[in-house]
Every structure is written in C-alpha cells, then in structure tokens.
N, CA, C and O atoms as a printed pandas DataFrame, in Angstrom:
     atom_number atom_name residue_name chain_id  residue_number  x_coord  y_coord  z_coord
0              1         N          MET        A               1   12.465  -32.191  -10.485
1              2        CA          MET        A               1   11.821  -31.491   -9.358
2              3         C          MET        A               1   10.473  -31.089   -9.664
3              4         O          MET        A               1   10.197  -30.345  -10.605
4              5         N          SER        A               2    9.613  -31.596   -8.847
5              6        CA          SER        A               2    8.057  -31.308   -8.974
6              7         C          SER        A               2    7.586  -29.949   -8.429
7              8         O          SER        A               2    6.535  -29.475   -8.859
8              9         N          GLY        A               3    8.378  -29.243   -7.421
9             10        CA          GLY        A               3    7.982  -28.140   -6.827
10            11         C          GLY        A               3    9.035  -27.677   -5.941
11            12         O          GLY        A               3    9.977  -28.434   -5.705
12            13         N          VAL        A               4    8.971  -26.285   -5.319
13            14        CA          VAL        A               4    9.802  -25.770   -4.639
14            15         C          VAL        A               4    9.010  -24.713   -3.483
15            16         O          VAL        A               4    7.988  -24.119   -3.830
16            17         N          ARG        A               5    9.466  -24.575   -2.366
17            18        CA          ARG        A               5    8.818  -23.670   -1.470
18            19         C          ARG        A               5    8.935  -22.278   -2.056
19            20         O          ARG        A               5    9.929  -21.946   -2.702
20            21         N          VAL        A               6    7.949  -21.495   -1.835
21            22        CA          VAL        A               6    7.691  -20.189   -2.245
22            23         C          VAL        A               6    8.829  -19.335   -1.708
23            24         O          VAL        A               6    9.500  -18.651   -2.481
24            25         N          ASP        A               7    9.045  -19.359   -0.473
25            26        CA          ASP        A               7   10.129  -18.521    0.011
26            27         C          ASP        A               7   11.489  -18.709   -0.550
27            28         O          ASP        A               7   12.275  -17.786   -0.761
28            29         N          VAL        A               8   11.732  -20.069   -0.797
29            30        CA          VAL        A               8   13.162  -20.338   -1.437
30            31         C          VAL        A               8   13.010  -20.004   -2.882
31            32         O          VAL        A               8   14.060  -19.693   -3.444
32            33         N          TRP        A               9   11.999  -20.003   -3.549
33            34        CA          TRP        A               9   11.983  -19.422   -4.943
34            35         C          TRP        A               9   12.159  -18.118   -5.048
35            36         O          TRP        A               9   12.928  -17.661   -5.893
36            37         N          VAL        A              10   11.432  -17.301   -4.157
37            38        CA          VAL        A              10   11.511  -15.970   -4.091
38            39         C          VAL        A              10   13.051  -15.356   -3.808
39            40         O          VAL        A              10   13.592  -14.409   -4.380
40            41         N          TRP        A              11   13.477  -16.053   -2.935
41            42        CA          TRP        A              11   15.088  -15.710   -2.664
42            43         C          TRP        A              11   15.930  -16.009   -3.784
43            44         O          TRP        A              11   16.793  -15.249   -4.223
44            45         N          ALA        A              12   15.604  -17.315   -4.297
45            46        CA          ALA        A              12   16.556  -17.598   -5.539
46            47         C          ALA        A              12   16.316  -16.887   -6.773
47            48         O          ALA        A              12   17.269  -16.729   -7.535
48            49         N          ALA        A              13   15.162  -16.429   -7.081
49            50        CA          ALA        A              13   14.787  -15.541   -8.130
50            51         C          ALA        A              13   15.198  -14.078   -7.853
51            52         O          ALA        A              13   14.824  -13.193   -8.623
52            53         N          ARG        A              14   15.839  -13.846   -6.942
53            54        CA          ARG        A              14   16.383  -12.574   -6.429
54            55         C          ARG        A              14   15.235  -11.406   -6.215
55            56         O          ARG        A              14   15.488  -10.219   -6.422
56            57         N          LEU        A              15   14.096  -11.823   -5.829
57            58        CA          LEU        A              15   13.014  -10.884   -5.629
58            59         C          LEU        A              15   13.203  -10.230   -4.188
59            60         O          LEU        A              15   12.931   -9.066   -3.893
60            61         N          ALA        A              16   13.679  -11.131   -3.421
61            62        CA          ALA        A              16   14.230  -10.728   -1.839
62            63         C          ALA        A              16   15.628  -10.889   -1.828
63            64         O          ALA        A              16   16.190  -11.741   -2.517
64            65         N          LYS        A              17   16.250  -10.065   -1.033
65            66        CA          LYS        A              17   17.719   -9.927   -0.809
66            67         C          LYS        A              17   18.215  -11.342    0.003
67            68         O          LYS        A              17   19.193  -11.958   -0.421
68            69         N          THR        A              18   17.534  -11.767    1.091
69            70        CA          THR        A              18   17.898  -12.823    1.681
70            71         C          THR        A              18   16.713  -13.825    2.036
71            72         O          THR        A              18   15.561  -13.409    1.914
72            73         N          ARG        A              19   16.913  -14.947    2.410
73            74        CA          ARG        A              19   16.001  -15.960    2.546
74            75         C          ARG        A              19   15.047  -15.586    3.704
75            76         O          ARG        A              19   13.829  -15.713    3.575
76            77         N          SER        A              20   15.591  -15.148    4.778
77            78        CA          SER        A              20   14.624  -14.612    5.934
78            79         C          SER        A              20   13.663  -13.506    5.522
79            80         O          SER        A              20   12.528  -13.468    5.998
80            81         N          GLN        A              21   14.124  -12.555    4.595
81            82        CA          GLN        A              21   13.343  -11.465    3.994
82            83         C          GLN        A              21   12.279  -12.141    3.169
83            84         O          GLN        A              21   11.191  -11.566    3.122
84            85         N          ALA        A              22   12.434  -13.358    2.460
85            86        CA          ALA        A              22   11.567  -13.853    1.615
86            87         C          ALA        A              22   10.471  -14.453    2.510
87            88         O          ALA        A              22    9.294  -14.205    2.249
88            89         N          THR        A              23   10.797  -15.217    3.535
89            90        CA          THR        A              23    9.951  -15.863    4.595
90            91         C          THR        A              23    9.036  -14.734    5.142
91            92         O          THR        A              23    7.809  -14.833    5.147
92            93         N          ALA        A              24    9.723  -13.648    5.604
93            94        CA          ALA        A              24    8.940  -12.545    6.436
94            95         C          ALA        A              24    8.010  -12.017    5.359
95            96         O          ALA        A              24    6.864  -11.732    5.705
96            97         N          ALA        A              25    8.403  -11.840    3.979
97            98        CA          ALA        A              25    7.306  -11.291    3.061
98            99         C          ALA        A              25    6.264  -12.349    2.985
99           100         O          ALA        A              25    5.130  -11.945    3.240
100          101         N          CYS        A              26    6.366  -13.425    2.736
101          102        CA          CYS        A              26    5.323  -14.459    2.776
102          103         C          CYS        A              26    4.338  -14.370    3.933
103          104         O          CYS        A              26    3.120  -14.241    3.810
104          105         N          LYS        A              27    5.028  -14.456    5.083
105          106        CA          LYS        A              27    4.248  -14.315    6.384
106          107         C          LYS        A              27    3.387  -13.081    6.390
107          108         O          LYS        A              27    2.244  -13.089    6.848
108          109         N          ALA        A              28    3.946  -12.060    5.889
109          110        CA          ALA        A              28    3.179  -10.579    5.969
110          111         C          ALA        A              28    2.173  -10.480    4.866
111          112         O          ALA        A              28    1.406   -9.517    4.859
112          113         N          GLY        A              29    2.108  -11.438    3.889
113          114        CA          GLY        A              29    1.066  -11.469    2.829
114          115         C          GLY        A              29    1.409  -10.622    1.541
115          116         O          GLY        A              29    0.559  -10.250    0.732
116          117         N          HIS        A              30    2.875  -10.343    1.445
117          118        CA          HIS        A              30    3.201   -9.557    0.239
118          119         C          HIS        A              30    3.545  -10.400   -0.908
119          120         O          HIS        A              30    3.900   -9.912   -1.981
120          121         N          ILE        A              31    3.439  -11.749   -0.680
121          122        CA          ILE        A              31    3.616  -12.779   -1.773
122          123         C          ILE        A              31    2.384  -13.502   -2.142
123          124         O          ILE        A              31    1.853  -14.106   -1.210
124          125         N          LYS        A              32    1.807  -13.574   -3.307
125          126        CA          LYS        A              32    0.481  -14.075   -3.630
126          127         C          LYS        A              32    0.879  -15.165   -4.839
127          128         O          LYS        A              32    1.545  -14.870   -5.832
128          129         N          VAL        A              33    0.381  -16.360   -4.571
129          130        CA          VAL        A              33    0.371  -17.266   -5.764
130          131         C          VAL        A              33   -1.006  -17.560   -6.183
131          132         O          VAL        A              33   -1.888  -17.923   -5.404
132          133         N          ASN        A              34   -1.151  -17.386   -7.453
133          134        CA          ASN        A              34   -2.437  -17.451   -8.086
134          135         C          ASN        A              34   -3.497  -16.805   -7.302
135          136         O          ASN        A              34   -4.533  -17.422   -7.055
136          137         N          GLY        A              35   -3.319  -15.683   -6.922
137          138        CA          GLY        A              35   -4.332  -14.794   -6.244
138          139         C          GLY        A              35   -4.420  -15.080   -4.815
139          140         O          GLY        A              35   -5.015  -14.241   -4.138
140          141         N          ALA        A              36   -4.007  -15.962   -4.313
141          142        CA          ALA        A              36   -4.241  -16.259   -2.982
142          143         C          ALA        A              36   -2.773  -16.197   -2.128
143          144         O          ALA        A              36   -1.705  -16.652   -2.537
144          145         N          THR        A              37   -2.990  -15.563   -0.927
145          146        CA          THR        A              37   -1.827  -15.338   -0.070
146          147         C          THR        A              37   -1.060  -16.651    0.164
147          148         O          THR        A              37   -1.705  -17.644    0.500
148          149         N          ALA        A              38    0.266  -16.723    0.011
149          150        CA          ALA        A              38    1.032  -17.811    0.255
150          151         C          ALA        A              38    1.709  -17.865    1.518
151          152         O          ALA        A              38    2.300  -16.861    1.914
152          153         N          LYS        A              39    1.691  -18.967    2.229
153          154        CA          LYS        A              39    2.596  -19.177    3.273
154          155         C          LYS        A              39    4.002  -19.549    2.652
155          156         O          LYS        A              39    4.143  -19.784    1.452
156          157         N          PRO        A              40    5.053  -19.583    3.596
157          158        CA          PRO        A              40    6.438  -19.787    3.058
158          159         C          PRO        A              40    6.676  -21.101    2.643
159          160         O          PRO        A              40    7.600  -21.392    1.884
160          161         N          ALA        A              41    5.790  -22.004    3.162
161          162        CA          ALA        A              41    5.999  -23.473    2.789
162          163         C          ALA        A              41    5.283  -24.131    1.613
163          164         O          ALA        A              41    5.401  -25.286    1.203
164          165         N          HIS        A              42    4.462  -23.072    1.131
165          166        CA          HIS        A              42    3.535  -23.341    0.015
166          167         C          HIS        A              42    4.580  -23.751   -1.287
167          168         O          HIS        A              42    5.535  -23.063   -1.649
168          169         N          ASN        A              43    4.152  -25.037   -1.884
169          170        CA          ASN        A              43    4.754  -25.663   -2.998
170          171         C          ASN        A              43    4.440  -24.912   -4.200
171          172         O          ASN        A              43    3.240  -24.828   -4.463
172          173         N          LEU        A              44    5.315  -24.312   -5.037
173          174        CA          LEU        A              44    5.172  -23.662   -6.254
174          175         C          LEU        A              44    5.128  -24.841   -7.485
175          176         O          LEU        A              44    5.813  -25.858   -7.377
176          177         N          LYS        A              45    4.356  -24.630   -8.524
177          178        CA          LYS        A              45    4.232  -25.585   -9.757
178          179         C          LYS        A              45    4.671  -24.702  -10.907
179          180         O          LYS        A              45    4.611  -23.473  -10.854
180          181         N          LEU        A              46    5.064  -25.307  -11.829
181          182        CA          LEU        A              46    5.300  -24.624  -13.086
182          183         C          LEU        A              46    4.239  -24.000  -13.743
183          184         O          LEU        A              46    3.244  -24.689  -13.967
184          185         N          GLY        A              47    4.253  -22.662  -14.149
185          186        CA          GLY        A              47    3.170  -22.100  -14.773
186          187         C          GLY        A              47    2.364  -21.205  -13.521
187          188         O          GLY        A              47    1.456  -20.433  -13.828
188          189         N          ASP        A              48    2.724  -21.362  -12.308
189          190        CA          ASP        A              48    1.964  -20.422  -11.327
190          191         C          ASP        A              48    2.273  -19.121  -11.526
191          192         O          ASP        A              48    3.359  -18.859  -12.043
192          193         N          THR        A              49    1.436  -18.142  -11.176
193          194        CA          THR        A              49    1.718  -16.704  -11.177
194          195         C          THR        A              49    1.808  -16.328   -9.735
195          196         O          THR        A              49    0.980  -16.588   -8.861
196          197         N          VAL        A              50    3.084  -15.592   -9.597
197          198        CA          VAL        A              50    3.385  -15.213   -8.304
198          199         C          VAL        A              50    3.427  -13.596   -8.404
199          200         O          VAL        A              50    4.082  -13.061   -9.299
200          201         N          ARG        A              51    2.698  -12.834   -7.443
201          202        CA          ARG        A              51    2.463  -11.483   -7.292
202          203         C          ARG        A              51    3.104  -10.954   -6.083
203          204         O          ARG        A              51    2.653  -11.158   -4.956
204          205         N          SER        A              52    4.105  -10.310   -6.316
205          206        CA          SER        A              52    4.930   -9.826   -5.158
206          207         C          SER        A              52    4.788   -8.251   -4.890
207          208         O          SER        A              52    4.777   -7.478   -5.848
208          209         N          THR        A              53    4.690   -7.830   -3.684
209          210        CA          THR        A              53    4.655   -6.294   -3.428
210          211         C          THR        A              53    5.751   -6.255   -2.342
211          212         O          THR        A              53    5.504   -6.409   -1.146
212          213         N          LEU        A              54    6.993   -6.036   -2.856
213          214        CA          LEU        A              54    8.302   -5.824   -2.145
214          215         C          LEU        A              54    8.805   -4.599   -2.502
215          216         O          LEU        A              54    8.766   -4.168   -3.655
216          217         N          TYR        A              55    9.332   -3.949   -1.451
217          218        CA          TYR        A              55    9.895   -2.502   -1.545
218          219         C          TYR        A              55    9.140   -1.566   -2.437
219          220         O          TYR        A              55    9.623   -0.878   -3.336
220          221         N          SER        A              56    7.822   -1.639   -2.043
221          222        CA          SER        A              56    6.785   -0.706   -2.413
222          223         C          SER        A              56    6.551   -0.749   -3.962
223          224         O          SER        A              56    6.055    0.221   -4.537
224          225         N          VAL        A              57    6.907   -1.856   -4.610
225          226        CA          VAL        A              57    6.699   -1.996   -6.015
226          227         C          VAL        A              57    5.877   -3.341   -6.305
227          228         O          VAL        A              57    6.307   -4.401   -5.851
228          229         N          GLU        A              58    4.752   -3.306   -7.025
229          230        CA          GLU        A              58    3.943   -4.694   -7.279
230          231         C          GLU        A              58    4.416   -5.265   -8.569
231          232         O          GLU        A              58    4.278   -4.604   -9.598
232          233         N          ARG        A              59    4.983   -6.487   -8.589
233          234        CA          ARG        A              59    5.213   -7.138   -9.820
234          235         C          ARG        A              59    4.643   -8.452   -9.786
235          236         O          ARG        A              59    4.419   -9.075   -8.748
236          237         N          ILE        A              60    4.357   -8.961  -11.246
237          238        CA          ILE        A              60    3.726  -10.141  -11.468
238          239         C          ILE        A              60    4.662  -11.079  -12.239
239          240         O          ILE        A              60    5.176  -10.712  -13.296
240          241         N          TYR        A              61    4.880  -12.272  -11.716
241          242        CA          TYR        A              61    5.841  -13.161  -12.450
242          243         C          TYR        A              61    5.141  -14.553  -12.916
243          244         O          TYR        A              61    4.252  -14.993  -12.188
244          245         N          ARG        A              62    5.438  -15.148  -13.894
245          246        CA          ARG        A              62    5.223  -16.732  -14.140
246          247         C          ARG        A              62    6.318  -17.483  -13.862
247          248         O          ARG        A              62    7.439  -17.269  -14.325
248          249         N          VAL        A              63    5.985  -18.469  -13.021
249          250        CA          VAL        A              63    7.171  -19.479  -12.833
250          251         C          VAL        A              63    7.522  -20.325  -14.006
251          252         O          VAL        A              63    6.678  -21.016  -14.577
252          253         N          GLU        A              64    8.685  -20.272  -14.337
253          254        CA          GLU        A              64    9.232  -21.015  -15.519
254          255         C          GLU        A              64   10.162  -22.201  -15.135
255          256         O          GLU        A              64   10.266  -23.199  -15.848
256          257         N          ALA        A              65   10.813  -22.035  -13.996
257          258        CA          ALA        A              65   11.900  -23.134  -13.575
258          259         C          ALA        A              65   11.947  -22.951  -12.003
259          260         O          ALA        A              65   11.490  -21.991  -11.383
260          261         N          PHE        A              66   12.579  -24.040  -11.489
261          262        CA          PHE        A              66   12.790  -24.061   -9.987
262          263         C          PHE        A              66   14.514  -23.981   -9.792
263          264         O          PHE        A              66   15.411  -24.204  -10.606
264          265         N          ALA        A              67   14.556  -23.612   -8.517
265          266        CA          ALA        A              67   15.937  -23.448   -8.067
266          267         C          ALA        A              67   15.942  -23.607   -6.577
267          268         O          ALA        A              67   15.122  -22.971   -5.914
268          269         N          THR        A              68   16.756  -24.365   -6.030
269          270        CA          THR        A              68   16.777  -24.160   -4.431
270          271         C          THR        A              68   18.105  -23.599   -3.945
271          272         O          THR        A              68   18.336  -23.512   -2.739
272          273         N          LYS        A              69   19.011  -23.204   -4.905
273          274        CA          LYS        A              69   20.144  -22.239   -4.522
274          275         C          LYS        A              69   20.115  -21.158   -5.238
275          276         O          LYS        A              69   19.801  -21.233   -6.426
276          277         N          ARG        A              70   20.442  -19.932   -4.636
277          278        CA          ARG        A              70   20.603  -18.682   -5.095
278          279         C          ARG        A              70   21.879  -18.623   -6.124
279          280         O          ARG        A              70   23.034  -18.760   -5.721
280          281         N          GLY        A              71   21.527  -18.395   -7.541
281          282        CA          GLY        A              71   22.690  -18.437   -8.260
282          283         C          GLY        A              71   23.048  -16.900   -8.897
283          284         O          GLY        A              71   22.941  -15.886   -8.206
284          285         N          SER        A              72   23.406  -16.882  -10.052
285          286        CA          SER        A              72   23.733  -15.640  -10.589
286          287         C          SER        A              72   22.485  -14.798  -10.978
287          288         O          SER        A              72   21.362  -15.286  -10.859
288          289         N          ALA        A              73   22.671  -13.568  -11.430
289          290        CA          ALA        A              73   21.527  -12.791  -11.861
290          291         C          ALA        A              73   20.898  -13.461  -13.224
291          292         O          ALA        A              73   19.688  -13.572  -13.417
292          293         N          ALA        A              74   21.809  -13.842  -14.034
293          294        CA          ALA        A              74   21.346  -14.625  -15.284
294          295         C          ALA        A              74   20.619  -15.782  -15.029
295          296         O          ALA        A              74   19.616  -15.994  -15.711
296          297         N          GLU        A              75   20.989  -16.652  -14.070
297          298        CA          GLU        A              75   20.286  -17.716  -13.737
298          299         C          GLU        A              75   18.894  -17.517  -13.010
299          300         O          GLU        A              75   17.922  -18.242  -13.222
300          301         N          ALA        A              76   18.908  -16.544  -12.205
301          302        CA          ALA        A              76   17.705  -15.935  -11.595
302          303         C          ALA        A              76   16.627  -15.486  -12.846
303          304         O          ALA        A              76   15.421  -15.725  -12.779
304          305         N          ALA        A              77   17.106  -14.977  -13.694
305          306        CA          ALA        A              77   16.220  -14.394  -14.715
306          307         C          ALA        A              77   15.637  -15.438  -15.567
307          308         O          ALA        A              77   14.733  -15.149  -16.352
308          309         N          ALA        A              78   16.096  -16.638  -15.465
309          310        CA          ALA        A              78   15.652  -17.792  -16.362
310          311         C          ALA        A              78   14.488  -18.607  -15.406
311          312         O          ALA        A              78   13.839  -19.583  -15.783
312          313         N          LEU        A              79   14.411  -18.042  -14.265
313          314        CA          LEU        A              79   13.475  -18.782  -13.389
314          315         C          LEU        A              79   11.990  -18.286  -13.588
315          316         O          LEU        A              79   11.014  -18.929  -13.201
316          317         N          PHE        A              80   11.929  -17.043  -14.250
317          318        CA          PHE        A              80   10.451  -16.432  -14.311
318          319         C          PHE        A              80   10.434  -15.684  -15.554
319          320         O          PHE        A              80   11.414  -15.331  -16.210
320          321         N          THR        A              81    9.125  -15.471  -15.818
321          322        CA          THR        A              81    8.875  -14.451  -17.055
322          323         C          THR        A              81    7.972  -13.316  -16.369
323          324         O          THR        A              81    6.920  -13.538  -15.769
324          325         N          ASP        A              82    8.512  -12.178  -16.546
325          326        CA          ASP        A              82    7.842  -10.837  -15.909
326          327         C          ASP        A              82    6.729  -10.510  -16.642
327          328         O          ASP        A              82    6.902  -10.176  -17.814
328          329         N          LEU        A              83    5.276  -10.549  -16.042
329          330        CA          LEU        A              83    4.325  -10.171  -16.554
330          331         C          LEU        A              83    3.617   -8.876  -16.118
331          332         O          LEU        A              83    2.448   -8.595  -16.382
332          333         N          THR        A              84    4.441   -8.165  -15.451
333          334        CA          THR        A              84    4.090   -6.853  -14.908
334          335         C          THR        A              84    3.763   -5.864  -16.062
335          336         O          THR        A              84    4.616   -5.656  -16.925
336          337         N          PRO        A              85    2.565   -5.254  -16.101
337          338        CA          PRO        A              85    2.278   -4.365  -17.121
338          339         C          PRO        A              85    3.064   -3.041  -16.921
339          340         O          PRO        A              85    3.397   -2.583  -15.828
340          341         N          LYS        A              86    3.316   -2.479  -18.172
341          342        CA          LYS        A              86    4.177   -1.190  -18.329
342          343         C          LYS        A              86    3.463   -0.111  -17.438
343          344         O          LYS        A              86    2.239    0.021  -17.441
344          345         N          LEU        A              87    4.289    0.630  -16.697
345          346        CA          LEU        A              87    3.786    1.790  -15.973
346          347         C          LEU        A              87    3.443    3.063  -16.913
347          348         O          LEU        A              87    4.159    3.334  -17.877
348          349         N          PRO        A              88    2.317    3.817  -16.576
349          350        CA          PRO        A              88    2.184    4.988  -17.608
350          351         C          PRO        A              88    3.284    5.847  -17.234
351          352         O          PRO        A              88    3.840    5.888  -16.136
352          353         N          PRO        A              89    3.583    6.658  -18.462
353          354        CA          PRO        A              89    4.693    7.629  -18.264
354          355         C          PRO        A              89    4.220    8.789  -17.185
355          356         O          PRO        A              89    3.037    9.092  -17.032
356          357         N          LYS        A              90    5.223    9.344  -16.519
357          358        CA          LYS        A              90    5.104   10.364  -15.537
358          359         C          LYS        A              90    4.667   11.477  -16.272
359          360         O          LYS        A              90    5.100   11.639  -17.414
360          361         N          PRO        A              91    3.685   12.450  -15.663
361          362        CA          PRO        A              91    3.268   13.564  -16.322
362          363         C          PRO        A              91    4.643   14.543  -16.319
363          364         O          PRO        A              91    5.502   14.669  -15.446
364          365         N          GLU        A              92    4.524   15.124  -17.511
365          366        CA          GLU        A              92    5.693   16.199  -17.511
366          367         C          GLU        A              92    5.399   17.421  -16.876
367          368         O          GLU        A              92    4.289   17.943  -16.976
368          369         N          ARG        A              93    6.393   17.946  -16.183
369          370        CA          ARG        A              93    6.357   19.117  -15.158
370          371         C          ARG        A              93    7.163   20.134  -15.770
371          372         O          ARG        A              93    8.207   19.818  -16.341
372          373         N          PRO        A              94    6.721   21.490  -15.696
373          374        CA          PRO        A              94    7.644   22.608  -16.048
374          375         C          PRO        A              94    8.825   22.549  -15.120
375          376         O          PRO        A              94    8.782   22.062  -13.990
376          377         N          ALA        A              95    9.959   23.124  -15.727
377          378        CA          ALA        A              95   11.148   23.207  -15.069
378          379         C          ALA        A              95   10.972   24.160  -13.798
379          380         O          ALA        A              95   10.100   25.025  -13.717
380          381         N          GLU        A              96   11.857   23.899  -12.889
381          382        CA          GLU        A              96   11.772   24.740  -11.637
382          383         C          GLU        A              96   12.164   26.137  -11.978
383          384         O          GLU        A              96   12.917   26.374  -12.922
384          385         N          ILE        A              97   11.650   27.079  -11.202
385          386        CA          ILE        A              97   12.089   28.516  -11.516
386          387         C          ILE        A              97   12.987   28.792  -10.521
387          388         O          ILE        A              97   12.631   28.701   -9.346
388          389         N          VAL        A              98   14.304   29.175  -10.873
389          390        CA          VAL        A              98   15.437   29.498   -9.992
390          391         C          VAL        A              98   15.604   30.935  -10.127
391          392         O          VAL        A              98   15.571   31.532  -11.204
392          393         N          ARG        A              99   15.777   31.445   -9.030
393          394        CA          ARG        A              99   16.140   33.030   -9.065
394          395         C          ARG        A              99   17.543   33.056   -8.793
395          396         O          ARG        A              99   18.036   32.105   -8.186
396          397         N          GLU        A             100   18.312   34.096   -9.191
397          398        CA          GLU        A             100   19.698   34.277   -9.113
398          399         C          GLU        A             100   20.111   34.346   -7.509
399          400         O          GLU        A             100   19.513   35.058   -6.703
400          401         N          ARG        A             101   21.067   33.615   -7.228
401          402        CA          ARG        A             101   21.510   33.722   -5.784
402          403         C          ARG        A             101   21.863   35.298   -5.341
403          404         O          ARG        A             101   22.589   36.003   -6.043
404          405         N          GLY        A             102   21.350   35.697   -4.272
405          406        CA          GLY        A             102   21.507   36.958   -3.871
406          407         C          GLY        A             102   20.526   38.041   -4.353
407          408         O          GLY        A             102   20.547   39.172   -3.868
408          409         N          ALA        A             103   19.725   37.695   -5.252
409          410        CA          ALA        A             103   18.755   38.511   -5.682
410          411         C          ALA        A             103   17.776   39.135   -4.660
411          412         O          ALA        A             103   17.265   40.238   -4.853
412          413         N          GLY        A             104   17.557   38.440   -3.648
413          414        CA          GLY        A             104   16.676   38.920   -2.511
414          415         C          GLY        A             104   15.350   38.290   -2.912
415          416         O          GLY        A             104   15.129   37.461   -3.794
416          417         N          ARG        A             105   14.449   38.932   -1.981
417          418        CA          ARG        A             105   13.029   38.402   -2.037
418          419         C          ARG        A             105   12.468   39.079   -3.178
419          420         O          ARG        A             105   12.759   40.227   -3.515
420          421         N          PRO        A             106   11.528   38.204   -3.843
421          422        CA          PRO        A             106   10.883   38.783   -5.007
422          423         C          PRO        A             106    9.733   39.901   -4.669
423          424         O          PRO        A             106    9.009   39.756   -3.684
424          425         N          SER        A             107    9.622   40.916   -5.461
425          426        CA          SER        A             107    8.633   41.822   -5.287
426          427         C          SER        A             107    7.228   41.365   -5.534
427          428         O          SER        A             107    7.061   40.263   -6.056
428          429         N          LYS        A             108    6.223   42.094   -5.213
429          430        CA          LYS        A             108    4.795   41.690   -5.453
430          431         C          LYS        A             108    4.521   41.382   -6.876
431          432         O          LYS        A             108    3.852   40.417   -7.245
432          433         N          ARG        A             109    5.061   42.236   -7.637
433          434        CA          ARG        A             109    4.823   41.963   -9.226
434          435         C          ARG        A             109    5.720   40.816   -9.597
435          436         O          ARG        A             109    5.223   40.016  -10.389
436          437         N          GLU        A             110    6.912   40.583   -9.193
437          438        CA          GLU        A             110    7.578   39.335   -9.565
438          439         C          GLU        A             110    6.804   38.039   -9.109
439          440         O          GLU        A             110    6.661   37.100   -9.893
440          441         N          ARG        A             111    6.338   38.011   -7.904
441          442        CA          ARG        A             111    5.531   36.980   -7.332
442          443         C          ARG        A             111    4.517   36.647   -8.260
443          444         O          ARG        A             111    4.484   35.478   -8.644
444          445         N          ARG        A             112    3.545   37.585   -8.768
445          446        CA          ARG        A             112    2.503   37.547   -9.528
446          447         C          ARG        A             112    2.943   36.832  -10.856
447          448         O          ARG        A             112    2.315   35.910  -11.377
448          449         N          GLN        A             113    4.115   37.383  -11.338
449          450        CA          GLN        A             113    4.567   36.804  -12.703
450          451         C          GLN        A             113    4.952   35.284  -12.562
451          452         O          GLN        A             113    4.828   34.453  -13.462
452          453         N          LEU        A             114    5.447   35.043  -11.275
453          454        CA          LEU        A             114    5.913   33.608  -11.140
454          455         C          LEU        A             114    4.706   32.691  -10.938
455          456         O          LEU        A             114    4.606   31.572  -11.441
456          457         N          ASP        A             115    3.809   33.271  -10.159
457          458        CA          ASP        A             115    2.461   32.399  -10.129
458          459         C          ASP        A             115    1.822   32.136  -11.398
459          460         O          ASP        A             115    1.284   31.057  -11.649
460          461         N          ALA        A             116    1.881   33.234  -12.305
461          462        CA          ALA        A             116    1.254   33.058  -13.714
462          463         C          ALA        A             116    1.997   31.926  -14.402
463          464         O          ALA        A             116    1.444   31.000  -14.996
464          465         N          LEU        A             117    3.232   32.084  -14.270
465          466        CA          LEU        A             117    4.085   31.196  -15.121
466          467         C          LEU        A             117    3.850   29.763  -14.593
467          468         O          LEU        A             117    3.888   28.825  -15.389
468          469         N          ARG        A             118    3.604   29.555  -13.247
469          470        CA          ARG        A             118    3.494   28.212  -12.799
470          471         C          ARG        A             118    1.987   27.687  -12.993
471          472         O          ARG        A             118    1.748   26.494  -12.808
472          473         N          GLY        A             119    0.971   28.586  -13.368
473          474        CA          GLY        A             119   -0.323   28.242  -13.602
474          475         C          GLY        A             119   -1.416   28.483  -12.381
475          476         O          GLY        A             119   -2.587   28.102  -12.359
476          477         N          PHE        A             120   -0.779   29.140  -11.491
477          478        CA          PHE        A             120   -1.732   29.555  -10.220
478          479         C          PHE        A             120   -2.522   30.780  -10.524
479          480         O          PHE        A             120   -1.933   31.830  -10.780
480          481         N          VAL        A             121   -3.790   30.709  -10.510
481          482        CA          VAL        A             121   -4.655   31.841  -11.056
482          483         C          VAL        A             121   -5.221   32.287   -9.480
483          484         O          VAL        A             121   -5.604   31.511   -8.604
484          485         N          ARG        A             122   -5.146   33.807   -9.414
485          486        CA          ARG        A             122   -5.693   34.399   -8.137
486          487         C          ARG        A             122   -6.888   35.303   -8.604
487          488         O          ARG        A             122   -7.547   35.932   -7.775
C-alpha cells in the first residue's frame, strides 16, 4: 500500500472516535500533515508528521504504517510514533484550607490569618 487518506488513518489510529469526526476535524483544520492543513482526501506517506489538535490537546505523530480498517488499540499503536514533547509539571499548590462544618463565619482576625497563609498581602 503506497498511502492512505488522512481521515481514514486518523480514525484507524484511534485519534478520532468515528470516521465522520476524523473527516470533520480535517475540514476544520485540526489535522496538519508536515505543517500544512490537510484535507480529508490527502494521501499520507510513510514518515509523514501528523499534528492533531483534537479534544483540546495538541499531539504530534510520525506515520509508521497504514490501515484502512479500525483495529484493536494495540494495532492502532503500531501505526504511529508519538513525538509529542512532555508537558511541564503542574505547579504545586498549597492544600485547600477547610473550616470545620458549623464553625460559622471567620472573624476578622481569622480572615487575616487565612490570607497570610494563602500568601495574600494587604
């Protein structure tokens, strides 16, 4: 097989849940092949770089194999190599301050102590 349509490959590689979603993603410009927006009928070649922005997540893949049918997750994982860079770790946040239930509204002094603990300066 010399190539396959982008929308079929996106669907077979399990990047989109349905074939129609894969086609719609291509039409909307969420799938790019080698840096250019790909139409659904664009033919992929081995080694092409596919950049997808689906479900609010940007991922980069290199095409390693083709499939015209959707298979198992293991078969889909063999179709590409994930080139997405690692995300930086999320900044650590202090634990939420929880008052005892029924303790009522904090006094002015307690509010100032809570603000100081949270790092708010007045």
